[in-house]
Every structure is written in C-alpha cells, then in structure tokens.
Amino acid sequence: MTPGTMSSSPKSAAYDVIIIGGGPGGYVAAIRCAQLGLRTACVDAQVNPRGEPALGGACLNVGCIPSKALLDSSEQFARIQHQAADHGIRVGDPVMDIAAMHARKDTIVATLTNGISQLFKANQVEWLHARGQLLPDCAVALSAPADHSAARGTIRATHIILAPGAAPIALPNIPFAPEAVVDSTAALSFTSVPPRLGIIGAGAIGLELGSVWNRLGAEVVILEALDELLEPVDRQIARQAARQFKQQGLDIRLGARVQQVQAQVQAQAKSKSNADGGGLQIHYQQKQSPQKQQPNQSVTVDRVIVAVGRRPATAGLLSPKCGVSLDAAGFIEVDAQCRTRAQNVWAVGDAVRGPMLAHKSSEEGAAVAERIKAGRAQVGHVDFNTVPWVIYTAPEIAWVGQTESQLNARGVAFRSGAFPFSATGRALAMGEPVGMVKMLADRQTDRLLGVHMIGPHAAELIAECVLAMEYQASAEDLARTMHAHPTLSEAVREAALAVDQRAIHQAPKPKAR
Ligand code: NAD
C-alpha cells in the first residue's frame, strides 16, 4: 500500500475545501490550502500500473515524469553510441535493457508519487481515493472505481476546486488496440523497440516519444496534419529543430492528415505482434507534395502512437444540477480568476482555458487557494504572458513570451538579437554546440517581449528569461548582468547584447555603405 494519509472513509463530513483531482493543479492547491490553515481533502481516483492508489495525476504517473525518465535513458544511450568516442571513451556496442530502463522509470515515478502522499500527511491534507462527482451546493459524491478500499458517501465543503486534468484524444476512425495502436500512456511502456513506429501528430508528445524510440533503434515516421512543424514556435527555431530531427533520422511528414489505420490492425492486434504479422498500414492524405505524389498515401509500420492532443477529463465529474458549465470544446468555463458559474466552485489546470502545462496548473491551484483564504478573487497571481514552454527533444526547445510573428501581427516594433551556442565554450566542451538563443525587445523601451531558444539545457536556461520578463526587465538589464564563465547561460547574455548589436563573441554585421 502506498504510504501517506489515504483514507478509505472520510474523517469528516464537512471541509473548508475539497479538491477533486490530485495532479499538479489539485495537489498543489491542496498543500497551499492546508498551509493557509484550511481543512482540506483531496479526492483522486488514479491508480498506478500495480493498481495502487497514486497521487500526482497524469503528470507524475503517465506523463511528464515517466517520459522524461525515458528521454534521459535514451539520450544516455545515444551519447554512448555516438559521442563516447569523441571523448576518447572506447566502448563496445552498447545494448539497451528495456526492462531495466522501465524499472528505473517506475522507481522515479514511485519516489515522486509517494513524496506527495508524504507531503499530504505532513500538511494534514486528507487524501480520499475515490471518484468524485460534484453535486449542487458544494457537495461531492464519492464512488469506488473497481477498488473496494476506495472511499464512498457524500462529503461537503465551503469551497470546491475542480482539477480533473486531461486525457489523450482518440481519432474517430482509429480505435486503440493493445500493443498495436496506442496512446501516449501505453507508449511509455513498450516492452520492446518496434522496428517501425508510426506516430500521428508532431506536437510535444509525438516529438518526445518519437525521439525516445528513435534513439533506441526504431525507424520512426511522424505524420503531422499541419503544413508547418511546431506552429507555435519561432520560425527560425522551428527550422533549426526540423534540421536536427532530420539528422537524427526522424521522418517527419508535414501536411499529412491521417485518416485510417488499415482494418487488419484489429486482427493483428489480437495476434499481439505486428512485426510478425506484416505491419499496420497508416493511410493519410498528403496536402502538399513537392514530388507531386498522389494525395492518398500510406506507410507501413509495426506500431502506431496516436498523439493528437488531449481533452479535458470531465466525464462523470459534474452532476446535472451542479451549476458548472462546459464550453463548446468541453473545457470547464471559468473567469480570469478560475471561478466557475457555480457559487464557491473553482476549476484549474488542463480542464480549463489556457495552455495544458503542469506548471500553469500548479500556479492556478496555488492562486485559487490564496483567493479562498483571502475571501477575494483578486488576490493570487498567474501571469499568462510569462508561461515557459519546453519541448524535451534533443536539443531542447524552450520559449517564453511572444514570437516575431505574433509581434508583427500586433504591429509592435521590436529589436531582435540572436546568439549561437556554437560560440560558447561550454557548449563546445560538452560536445553540443547546436542551436541558438534569440531575444526580442521593444524597439522603444527595450523591454523584453519574448525569448526563444533551441539548444542544450534550454529547459533550464529559459527560467532566467521568465524571471527577467516577470520583473519587466529590459534586454539591457540581462546584458549588464554578470553570467558565470564558462556556462551555457552566456548565450543568453550574448543574445541580450546582440539586441543592441554588441555581442562580444560574434562578428559585427557588415555596415551598409
Ligand atoms: P498537440 O496538440 O500539441 O499536437 C498534436 C498534433 O497532432 C497537432 O500538431 C495536430 O495538427 C496533429 N494532428 C491532429 N490530428 C491529426 C491527424 N488526423 N493526422 C495527423 N496529425 C494530426 O498535442 P500533444 O502533443 O498530444 O500534447 C497534448 C497536450 O499536452 C498539449 O497541450 C501539450 O502542450 C501538452 N504537453 C506538453 C508537453 C511539454 O510541455 N513538453 C509534453 C507533453 C504534452
């Protein structure tokens, strides 16, 4: 049994706050509520692969954390294969032990999910393992999934926070089939490397999972309906990313809308191994084809991952008269302060408007806790202009603020400075001199408007830029801030200097005569 405070029967019939959902939005809200002295219960139905109740939601159990564990394992493998010799390290042919890789991942997940239950215990948050349904007047009906130890009955609170998260979207004509056509959750536990892997969707999930299995030896083809790769990303950064992915062997086909995976999928799924059965045929419509190919194309693979987005996980959450409404896309309707239409019912995270990112959910969860304690919706702070975005490919892609296209569309005059990692000693020493930092600042005031990067540890480097933007810093502020040498962060400072065309380690642009 998982350690912590899980109760099979509620300790009380009435709480100050009940939170439905124990992911990054819900558990952070619960801890913050408890810190503020509110009597708090968190209702969560998640179980881990061993069937044990586990806090942390999709992020910790089947999302961010296990995928990062696999990304790291596969990166180590690729480094040993391709870079060890450059460092003078001679190794034989490395072999990936997939079972050991998964065991490592599972240990990391268990450490973190158990850590949350310990934090609940330390903060006296009551954890109720059950499915919660919102009833009118801030009541919550608890029902047991298949699990007899789950809590049941009806509990009440002065305030409710809904944090149900999101679940993978399935494509209408493409049913999931075990070991054959899977979602991003199942793709984290492949027990062998598929020789040919098809991925539908080149979003963060498709690119991250594609990178993992490609590094471990799969031939990966990613089919993306849009004409451009990584549409929300700065175009220059996206082009560099496309080049890197191509070099790594990822076959990304743009303008390719998948319509069907051939009917034999179902029969083959039953036989478990598609590699033996001749494969799965993915049929897609090619919007534009430089080779003037037929619009209807197909590709044969052994497994398919469907990574076409996530939808709010609100099934069974709301009783008909609870007063909370959903929008046309199924998101819980909230105002800027996360208030739903029902009195004292709040909602945060992936199930409400805004980016589906764990850190955005956590920020909303903490802010709502503070609003409840203060009795005013105006307290708490979530700044949508400074949300950091990261795609954990190699190299990593990270950004904050606006892109050039967004600024141009709004008619904002700006200056831009870019600096390549290849000109920093640290990136060269690491053997990763790829990518760049690009900074955009207001032409008049020099205030930072956006920072975009692709390169080693971009996910960590973006934090400095988020803080700078949060403090409304100028590019000059960053340029005048001392950065340790030799570090990757020097590329951030040099990009800030480049905004004023005075980067030190970059030849000046030739002057117009
Ligand atoms: P996404 O929406 O980012 O990407 C899905 C892609 O699938 C889109 O580009 C879409 O055009 C494409 N697509 C849809 N239907 C298609 C079809 N029939 N054929 C071909 N392509 C099709 O979704 P995702 O990558 O599944 O991620 C889901 C959510 O989780 C996103 O909001 C994402 O931001 C979040 N997430 C973030 C991270 C991260 O921050 N690193 C990691 C994982 C997930």
Coordinates of C-alpha atoms and ligand atoms in Angstrom, one line a residue:
M1 CA 0.0 0.0 0.0
T2 CA 1.2 3.5 -0.8
P3 CA 2.4 5.4 2.3
G4 CA 0.7 8.6 3.3
T5 CA -2.7 9.6 4.5
M6 CA -5.1 7.8 2.2
S7 CA -8.4 7.3 3.9
S8 CA -11.0 4.8 2.9
S9 CA -13.6 6.7 4.8
P10 CA -13.7 10.5 5.1
K11 CA -12.6 11.8 8.6
S12 CA -15.2 14.5 8.4
A13 CA -18.5 15.2 6.6
A14 CA -17.5 18.9 6.1
Y15 CA -14.3 20.6 5.0
D16 CA -13.2 24.1 4.2
V17 CA -12.0 22.9 0.8
I18 CA -12.4 19.7 -1.2
I19 CA -10.3 19.3 -4.3
I20 CA -11.2 16.8 -7.0
G21 CA -8.0 15.7 -8.7
G22 CA -4.6 15.1 -7.3
G23 CA -2.4 16.1 -10.3
P24 CA -0.1 19.2 -10.4
G25 CA -3.1 21.5 -10.2
G26 CA -5.0 19.7 -7.5
Y27 CA -2.2 18.5 -5.2
V28 CA -0.5 21.9 -5.2
A29 CA -3.9 23.6 -4.4
A30 CA -4.4 21.1 -1.6
I31 CA -1.0 21.7 0.0
R32 CA -1.4 25.5 -0.3
C33 CA -4.9 25.4 1.2
A34 CA -3.5 23.3 4.1
Q35 CA -0.6 25.8 4.6
L36 CA -3.1 28.5 4.9
G37 CA -4.9 26.7 7.7
L38 CA -7.9 25.4 5.7
R39 CA -9.3 21.9 6.5
T40 CA -8.6 20.2 3.1
A41 CA -9.5 16.9 1.4
C42 CA -8.2 15.8 -2.0
V43 CA -10.3 13.2 -3.9
D44 CA -8.4 11.3 -6.5
A45 CA -9.1 8.0 -8.3
Q46 CA -5.7 7.5 -10.0
V47 CA -4.0 4.1 -9.6
N48 CA -0.5 3.2 -10.7
P49 CA 0.3 0.3 -13.0
R50 CA 0.3 -2.0 -10.0
G51 CA -3.3 -1.0 -9.2
E52 CA -2.3 1.0 -6.1
P53 CA -3.7 4.5 -5.5
A54 CA -1.2 7.1 -6.5
L55 CA -1.2 10.9 -6.3
G56 CA 0.4 13.1 -8.9
G57 CA -2.2 12.7 -11.7
A58 CA -1.1 12.2 -15.3
C59 CA 2.0 14.3 -15.0
L60 CA 3.7 12.1 -12.4
N61 CA 2.2 8.8 -13.3
V62 CA 1.9 8.7 -17.1
G63 CA 3.1 12.0 -18.4
C64 CA 5.9 14.4 -17.8
I65 CA 7.9 12.3 -15.3
P66 CA 8.0 8.9 -16.9
S67 CA 8.5 10.5 -20.3
K68 CA 11.5 12.5 -19.0
A69 CA 12.9 9.3 -17.5
L70 CA 12.8 7.6 -20.9
L71 CA 14.1 10.7 -22.7
D72 CA 17.1 10.7 -20.4
S73 CA 17.8 7.0 -20.6
S74 CA 17.6 7.1 -24.4
E75 CA 19.8 10.2 -24.5
Q76 CA 22.4 8.5 -22.4
F77 CA 22.2 5.5 -24.8
A78 CA 22.6 7.8 -27.9
R79 CA 25.5 9.6 -26.3
I80 CA 27.4 6.4 -25.6
Q81 CA 26.7 5.2 -29.1
H82 CA 27.6 8.4 -31.0
Q83 CA 29.7 10.7 -28.7
A84 CA 31.7 8.5 -26.4
A85 CA 34.4 8.0 -29.0
D86 CA 34.8 11.8 -29.4
H87 CA 35.7 12.0 -25.7
G88 CA 38.2 9.2 -26.1
I89 CA 36.0 6.7 -24.4
R90 CA 36.0 3.3 -26.1
V91 CA 33.1 1.1 -25.5
G92 CA 31.8 -1.9 -27.4
D93 CA 28.3 -1.9 -28.9
P94 CA 26.0 -0.7 -26.1
V95 CA 22.9 -2.8 -25.5
M96 CA 19.7 -1.3 -24.2
D97 CA 18.0 -3.4 -21.5
I98 CA 14.4 -2.2 -21.9
A99 CA 13.1 -3.8 -18.8
A100 CA 15.8 -2.1 -16.7
M101 CA 15.0 1.2 -18.3
H102 CA 11.4 0.8 -17.3
A103 CA 12.3 -0.3 -13.8
R104 CA 14.3 2.9 -13.4
K105 CA 11.4 5.0 -14.7
D106 CA 9.0 3.2 -12.3
T107 CA 11.2 3.9 -9.3
I108 CA 11.4 7.6 -10.2
V109 CA 7.6 7.7 -10.5
A110 CA 7.1 5.9 -7.2
T111 CA 9.5 8.1 -5.4
L112 CA 7.7 11.2 -6.5
T113 CA 4.1 10.0 -6.1
N114 CA 5.0 8.7 -2.6
G115 CA 6.6 12.0 -1.9
I116 CA 3.3 13.8 -2.5
S117 CA 1.4 11.4 -0.1
Q118 CA 4.1 12.2 2.5
L119 CA 3.6 15.9 1.9
F120 CA -0.2 15.5 2.3
K121 CA 0.5 13.7 5.6
A122 CA 2.9 16.4 6.8
N123 CA 0.4 19.1 5.9
Q124 CA -2.7 17.2 7.1
V125 CA -4.4 17.1 3.8
E126 CA -6.9 14.2 3.8
W127 CA -6.4 12.0 0.7
L128 CA -9.6 10.2 -0.3
H129 CA -9.1 7.5 -3.0
A130 CA -12.4 7.7 -4.9
R131 CA -14.0 9.1 -8.0
G132 CA -15.6 12.4 -7.0
Q133 CA -18.7 13.9 -8.6
L134 CA -19.7 17.4 -7.9
L135 CA -23.3 17.8 -6.6
P136 CA -25.2 21.0 -6.1
D137 CA -24.2 23.2 -3.0
C138 CA -20.6 22.2 -2.8
A139 CA -21.3 18.5 -2.1
V140 CA -19.2 15.8 -3.6
A141 CA -20.4 12.2 -4.1
L142 CA -17.6 9.7 -3.7
S143 CA -17.8 6.4 -5.5
A144 CA -15.5 3.5 -5.7
P145 CA -14.0 2.5 -9.0
A146 CA -13.2 -1.2 -9.1
D147 CA -11.3 -0.8 -5.8
H148 CA -13.0 -1.9 -2.6
S149 CA -10.7 0.2 -0.4
A150 CA -12.0 3.4 -2.1
A151 CA -14.0 5.9 -0.1
R152 CA -17.7 6.3 -0.6
G153 CA -20.5 8.6 0.6
T154 CA -21.2 12.3 0.3
I155 CA -18.9 15.0 1.7
R156 CA -19.3 18.8 1.8
A157 CA -17.1 21.8 1.8
T158 CA -17.4 25.6 1.8
H159 CA -15.3 25.6 -1.4
I160 CA -14.6 23.1 -4.2
I161 CA -11.7 23.1 -6.6
L162 CA -12.1 21.0 -9.7
A163 CA -8.7 19.8 -11.1
P164 CA -9.6 16.8 -13.2
G165 CA -6.8 17.2 -15.8
A166 CA -6.9 15.8 -19.3
A167 CA -6.8 12.6 -21.2
P168 CA -5.5 11.6 -24.6
I169 CA -7.8 12.2 -27.6
A170 CA -8.6 9.2 -29.8
L171 CA -9.1 9.7 -33.6
P172 CA -12.6 8.7 -34.7
N173 CA -11.7 6.0 -37.2
I174 CA -8.7 4.7 -35.4
P175 CA -9.6 2.7 -32.3
F176 CA -6.9 1.9 -29.8
A177 CA -5.7 -1.7 -29.8
P178 CA -3.3 -3.1 -27.2
E179 CA 0.3 -3.3 -28.4
A180 CA -0.6 -2.0 -31.8
V181 CA -2.4 1.4 -31.8
V182 CA -1.8 3.1 -28.5
D183 CA -2.0 6.4 -26.8
S184 CA 0.9 8.3 -25.1
T185 CA 0.4 6.4 -21.9
A186 CA 0.8 2.9 -23.4
A187 CA 3.7 4.2 -25.5
L188 CA 5.7 4.8 -22.2
S189 CA 5.7 1.0 -21.5
F190 CA 6.6 -0.7 -24.8
T191 CA 8.4 -3.8 -23.7
S192 CA 10.5 -4.0 -26.9
V193 CA 11.6 -1.5 -29.5
P194 CA 9.2 -1.6 -32.5
P195 CA 11.3 -1.9 -35.7
R196 CA 9.0 0.6 -37.4
L197 CA 7.0 3.1 -35.4
G198 CA 4.3 5.4 -36.8
I199 CA 3.3 8.5 -34.8
I200 CA 0.2 10.6 -35.6
G201 CA 0.8 14.2 -34.5
A202 CA 4.1 16.2 -34.3
G203 CA 3.2 18.1 -31.1
A204 CA 5.3 17.9 -27.9
I205 CA 4.2 14.3 -27.2
G206 CA 4.8 13.0 -30.7
L207 CA 8.2 14.5 -30.9
E208 CA 9.3 13.5 -27.4
L209 CA 8.1 9.9 -27.8
G210 CA 9.4 9.7 -31.3
S211 CA 12.8 10.8 -30.1
V212 CA 12.9 8.2 -27.3
W213 CA 12.1 5.2 -29.6
N214 CA 14.2 6.5 -32.5
R215 CA 17.2 6.7 -30.2
L216 CA 16.6 3.2 -29.1
G217 CA 16.6 1.9 -32.7
A218 CA 13.1 2.3 -34.1
E219 CA 12.6 3.7 -37.6
V220 CA 10.2 6.5 -36.8
V221 CA 7.8 8.2 -39.1
I222 CA 5.7 11.1 -37.7
L223 CA 2.7 12.3 -39.6
E224 CA 1.5 15.8 -39.0
A225 CA -1.6 17.3 -40.4
L226 CA -0.4 20.9 -40.4
D227 CA 1.9 22.3 -43.1
E228 CA 4.4 23.7 -40.6
L229 CA 6.3 21.9 -37.9
L230 CA 5.8 23.3 -34.4
E231 CA 3.4 26.1 -35.4
P232 CA 3.5 28.0 -32.1
V233 CA 7.3 28.1 -32.1
D234 CA 9.5 30.9 -33.5
R235 CA 10.0 30.1 -37.2
Q236 CA 13.8 30.3 -37.1
I237 CA 13.9 28.0 -34.1
A238 CA 11.4 25.6 -35.7
R239 CA 13.6 25.4 -38.9
Q240 CA 16.6 24.5 -36.8
A241 CA 14.6 21.9 -34.9
A242 CA 13.4 20.3 -38.2
R243 CA 17.1 20.1 -39.4
Q244 CA 18.2 18.5 -36.2
F245 CA 15.3 16.0 -36.2
K246 CA 16.1 15.0 -39.8
Q247 CA 19.7 14.5 -38.9
Q248 CA 18.7 12.2 -36.1
G249 CA 16.7 10.1 -38.5
L250 CA 13.1 11.2 -37.6
D251 CA 11.0 11.1 -40.8
I252 CA 8.5 13.9 -40.2
R253 CA 5.9 14.3 -43.0
L254 CA 4.0 17.6 -42.9
G255 CA 0.6 18.3 -44.4
A256 CA -0.2 14.6 -43.8
R257 CA -3.6 14.1 -42.2
V258 CA -4.1 10.6 -41.1
Q259 CA -7.5 9.1 -41.8
Q260 CA -7.3 5.5 -41.1
V261 CA -5.1 2.7 -39.9
Q262 CA -5.9 -0.3 -42.1
A263 CA -8.6 -2.6 -40.9
Q264 CA -6.2 -5.5 -40.5
V265 CA -5.0 -3.7 -37.4
Q266 CA -7.7 -5.2 -35.3
A267 CA -6.9 -8.8 -36.4
Q268 CA -3.2 -8.2 -35.9
A269 CA -3.7 -6.6 -32.5
K270 CA -5.1 -9.9 -31.3
S271 CA -2.0 -11.7 -32.5
K272 CA 0.0 -9.3 -30.4
S273 CA 2.9 -8.9 -32.7
N274 CA 2.6 -6.7 -35.7
A275 CA 6.2 -7.2 -36.6
D276 CA 5.4 -10.8 -37.4
G277 CA 2.1 -10.0 -39.0
G278 CA 3.3 -7.7 -41.7
G279 CA 2.5 -4.4 -40.1
L280 CA -0.1 -1.7 -39.8
Q281 CA -0.9 0.5 -42.8
I282 CA -1.5 4.1 -41.9
H283 CA -3.4 5.9 -44.6
Y284 CA -3.1 9.6 -44.8
Q285 CA -3.9 12.5 -47.1
Q286 CA -0.9 14.5 -48.3
K287 CA -1.9 18.1 -48.6
Q288 CA 1.1 19.3 -50.5
S289 CA 3.8 17.1 -52.0
P290 CA 6.9 18.5 -53.6
Q291 CA 7.3 15.3 -55.6
K292 CA 3.7 15.7 -56.9
Q293 CA 2.8 12.4 -55.3
Q294 CA -0.8 11.2 -55.1
P295 CA -2.7 12.9 -52.3
N296 CA -3.6 9.5 -50.8
Q297 CA -0.5 8.0 -49.2
S298 CA 0.2 5.2 -46.8
V299 CA 3.1 4.0 -44.7
T300 CA 3.5 0.6 -43.1
V301 CA 4.7 0.3 -39.5
D302 CA 4.7 -2.2 -36.6
R303 CA 3.1 0.1 -34.0
V304 CA 1.2 3.4 -34.0
I305 CA 1.1 6.0 -31.3
V306 CA -1.7 8.5 -31.5
A307 CA -0.6 11.8 -30.2
V308 CA -3.1 14.3 -31.5
G309 CA -3.8 16.3 -28.3
R310 CA -5.6 15.9 -25.0
R311 CA -9.1 16.7 -23.9
P312 CA -10.5 17.8 -20.5
A313 CA -11.2 14.7 -18.3
T314 CA -14.7 15.8 -17.2
A315 CA -16.6 12.5 -17.8
G316 CA -18.7 11.8 -14.8
L317 CA -17.4 14.8 -12.9
L318 CA -20.4 17.1 -12.9
S319 CA -23.9 16.1 -11.8
P320 CA -26.6 17.6 -14.0
K321 CA -27.7 20.3 -11.4
C322 CA -24.2 21.2 -10.0
G323 CA -24.3 24.6 -11.9
V324 CA -20.9 24.2 -13.6
S325 CA -20.9 24.7 -17.3
L326 CA -18.6 23.4 -20.1
D327 CA -17.7 25.3 -23.3
A328 CA -18.2 24.0 -26.8
A329 CA -14.8 22.3 -26.7
G330 CA -15.6 20.6 -23.4
F331 CA -13.5 22.8 -21.1
I332 CA -14.9 23.9 -17.7
E333 CA -16.0 27.5 -18.1
V334 CA -14.1 29.8 -15.7
D335 CA -13.4 33.5 -15.4
A336 CA -9.9 35.0 -15.2
Q337 CA -9.8 34.1 -11.5
C338 CA -10.8 30.4 -12.1
R339 CA -14.3 30.8 -10.8
T340 CA -16.9 28.6 -12.4
R341 CA -20.6 29.6 -12.7
A342 CA -21.4 27.7 -9.5
Q343 CA -21.0 29.6 -6.2
N344 CA -17.7 28.7 -4.5
V345 CA -16.7 26.2 -7.1
W346 CA -13.4 26.9 -8.8
A347 CA -11.6 25.0 -11.6
V348 CA -7.9 24.9 -12.6
G349 CA -5.4 23.2 -14.9
D350 CA -5.8 21.3 -18.1
A351 CA -9.6 21.2 -17.9
V352 CA -9.9 25.0 -18.2
R353 CA -8.8 27.5 -20.8
G354 CA -5.1 28.2 -21.3
P355 CA -2.1 26.0 -22.0
M356 CA -2.1 22.4 -20.9
L357 CA 1.0 22.6 -18.9
A358 CA 1.7 21.2 -15.4
H359 CA 3.3 24.4 -14.2
K360 CA 0.3 26.5 -15.3
S361 CA -2.0 24.1 -13.4
S362 CA 0.1 24.4 -10.2
E363 CA 0.2 28.2 -10.4
E364 CA -3.6 28.3 -10.8
G365 CA -4.0 25.8 -7.9
A366 CA -1.9 27.9 -5.5
A367 CA -3.6 31.1 -6.6
V368 CA -7.1 29.7 -6.0
A369 CA -6.1 28.5 -2.5
E370 CA -5.0 32.1 -1.7
R371 CA -8.2 33.5 -3.1
I372 CA -10.3 31.2 -1.0
K373 CA -8.3 32.1 2.1
A374 CA -8.5 35.8 1.4
G375 CA -12.2 35.7 0.6
R376 CA -11.4 37.8 -2.5
A377 CA -10.9 36.6 -6.1
Q378 CA -8.5 39.5 -6.8
V379 CA -5.5 38.0 -4.9
G380 CA -3.2 35.4 -6.3
H381 CA -1.1 35.7 -9.3
V382 CA -0.9 33.9 -12.6
D383 CA 0.8 35.7 -15.5
F384 CA -0.1 34.2 -18.8
N385 CA 2.5 36.4 -20.5
T386 CA 5.3 34.6 -18.8
V387 CA 4.4 30.9 -19.1
P388 CA 7.6 29.0 -20.0
W389 CA 7.2 26.4 -22.8
V390 CA 9.5 23.5 -23.2
I391 CA 9.8 20.6 -25.6
Y392 CA 12.2 18.0 -24.3
T393 CA 13.7 16.8 -27.5
A394 CA 17.5 16.9 -28.0
P395 CA 18.3 19.7 -28.4
E396 CA 15.6 21.1 -26.1
I397 CA 13.3 23.8 -27.4
A398 CA 12.1 26.5 -24.9
W399 CA 10.4 29.8 -25.1
V400 CA 8.6 32.5 -23.1
G401 CA 6.6 35.5 -24.3
Q402 CA 5.8 36.4 -27.9
T403 CA 7.2 35.3 -31.2
E404 CA 8.2 37.6 -34.1
S405 CA 5.1 36.6 -36.0
Q406 CA 2.8 37.5 -33.0
L407 CA 4.6 40.9 -32.5
N408 CA 4.3 41.6 -36.3
A409 CA 0.7 40.7 -36.3
R410 CA 0.1 43.1 -33.4
G411 CA 2.2 45.9 -35.1
V412 CA 4.7 46.0 -32.2
A413 CA 8.0 47.5 -33.2
F414 CA 10.9 45.4 -31.7
R415 CA 14.6 44.7 -32.0
S416 CA 16.0 41.1 -32.1
G417 CA 19.3 39.6 -31.1
A418 CA 20.4 36.1 -31.6
F419 CA 23.5 34.1 -30.4
P420 CA 24.5 30.6 -31.4
F421 CA 25.6 28.0 -28.7
S422 CA 28.5 27.1 -31.1
A423 CA 30.2 30.3 -30.0
T424 CA 30.1 29.4 -26.3
G425 CA 33.0 27.5 -24.7
R426 CA 30.7 25.4 -22.5
A427 CA 28.6 24.0 -25.4
L428 CA 31.7 23.1 -27.3
A429 CA 33.2 21.5 -24.2
M430 CA 30.0 19.5 -23.8
G431 CA 30.1 18.4 -27.4
E432 CA 26.7 20.1 -28.0
P433 CA 27.4 23.2 -30.0
V434 CA 23.9 23.3 -31.6
G435 CA 21.1 25.8 -31.6
M436 CA 20.7 29.4 -30.5
V437 CA 19.1 31.9 -28.2
K438 CA 17.0 34.6 -29.7
M439 CA 15.7 37.6 -27.8
L440 CA 13.1 40.1 -28.8
A441 CA 12.8 43.5 -27.1
D442 CA 10.5 46.5 -27.6
R443 CA 12.2 48.9 -30.0
Q444 CA 11.3 52.0 -27.9
T445 CA 11.6 50.8 -24.3
D446 CA 13.9 47.8 -24.7
R447 CA 11.6 45.8 -22.5
L448 CA 11.8 42.0 -23.1
L449 CA 8.9 40.7 -25.2
G450 CA 10.0 37.1 -25.9
V451 CA 12.9 34.8 -25.7
H452 CA 13.2 31.7 -27.9
M453 CA 15.8 29.0 -27.8
I454 CA 16.9 25.6 -29.1
G455 CA 20.0 24.0 -27.6
P456 CA 21.5 22.1 -24.7
H457 CA 19.6 22.6 -21.4
A458 CA 17.3 25.2 -22.9
A459 CA 14.6 24.0 -20.5
E460 CA 16.8 25.2 -17.6
L461 CA 18.1 28.4 -19.3
I462 CA 14.6 29.7 -20.0
A463 CA 14.0 30.2 -16.3
E464 CA 16.3 33.2 -16.2
C465 CA 14.3 34.8 -19.1
V466 CA 11.0 34.1 -17.4
L467 CA 12.2 35.8 -14.3
A468 CA 13.5 38.7 -16.3
M469 CA 10.2 39.1 -18.0
E470 CA 8.3 38.7 -14.7
Y471 CA 10.4 41.7 -13.4
Q472 CA 9.7 43.6 -16.6
A473 CA 13.4 43.6 -17.4
S474 CA 15.0 45.2 -20.5
A475 CA 17.4 43.4 -22.8
E476 CA 20.0 45.8 -21.4
D477 CA 19.3 44.5 -17.8
L478 CA 20.2 41.0 -18.9
A479 CA 23.2 42.3 -20.9
R480 CA 24.5 44.0 -17.8
T481 CA 24.0 41.0 -15.5
M482 CA 27.2 39.0 -14.9
H483 CA 27.0 35.4 -16.0
A484 CA 29.4 32.7 -14.9
H485 CA 32.0 31.6 -17.4
P486 CA 32.1 29.1 -19.0
T487 CA 28.4 28.4 -18.9
L488 CA 25.6 27.9 -21.4
S489 CA 23.9 31.0 -19.8
E490 CA 26.5 33.2 -21.5
A491 CA 24.5 32.6 -24.7
V492 CA 21.5 34.3 -23.1
R493 CA 23.6 37.3 -22.1
E494 CA 25.2 37.5 -25.6
A495 CA 21.8 37.4 -27.2
A496 CA 20.8 40.3 -25.0
L497 CA 23.9 42.2 -26.1
A498 CA 23.1 41.2 -29.7
V499 CA 19.8 43.1 -29.4
D500 CA 22.0 46.2 -29.3
Q501 CA 24.3 44.7 -31.9
R502 CA 27.2 44.5 -29.4
A503 CA 27.6 40.8 -28.8
I504 CA 31.2 40.2 -27.9
H505 CA 31.8 36.8 -29.3
Q506 CA 30.2 37.5 -32.7
A507 CA 31.5 39.4 -35.7
P508 CA 29.6 42.6 -36.2
K509 CA 27.1 42.7 -39.1
P510 CA 28.7 44.5 -42.1
K511 CA 27.7 48.2 -42.1
A512 CA 25.6 49.4 -45.1
R513 CA 27.7 51.7 -47.3
Ligands
NAD1 P1 -0.6 18.9 -29.6 O1 -2.0 19.5 -29.8 O2 0.5 19.7 -29.1 O3 -0.2 18.2 -31.0 C1 -1.0 17.3 -31.7 C2 -0.7 17.4 -33.2 O4 -1.4 16.4 -33.9 C3 -1.1 18.7 -33.8 O5 0.0 19.4 -34.4 C4 -2.1 18.4 -34.8 O6 -2.1 19.1 -36.0 C5 -1.8 16.9 -35.1 N1 -2.9 16.1 -35.6 C6 -4.2 16.1 -35.2 N2 -5.0 15.2 -35.9 C7 -4.1 14.7 -36.8 C8 -4.3 13.7 -37.9 N3 -5.5 13.2 -38.1 N4 -3.3 13.4 -38.6 C9 -2.1 14.0 -38.4 N5 -1.8 14.9 -37.5 C10 -2.9 15.3 -36.7 O7 -0.9 17.6 -28.7 P2 0.1 16.6 -27.9 O8 1.5 16.6 -28.5 O9 -0.7 15.3 -28.0 O10 0.1 17.2 -26.5 C11 -1.1 17.3 -25.7 C12 -1.0 18.4 -24.7 O11 -0.1 18.1 -23.7 C13 -0.6 19.7 -25.4 O12 -1.4 20.8 -24.9 C14 0.8 19.9 -24.9 O13 1.2 21.2 -24.8 C15 0.9 19.1 -23.6 N6 2.2 18.5 -23.4 C16 3.2 19.3 -23.2 C17 4.5 18.8 -23.1 C18 5.6 19.7 -22.8 O14 5.4 20.8 -22.4 N7 6.9 19.3 -23.1 C19 4.7 17.4 -23.2 C20 3.6 16.6 -23.5 C21 2.4 17.2 -23.6

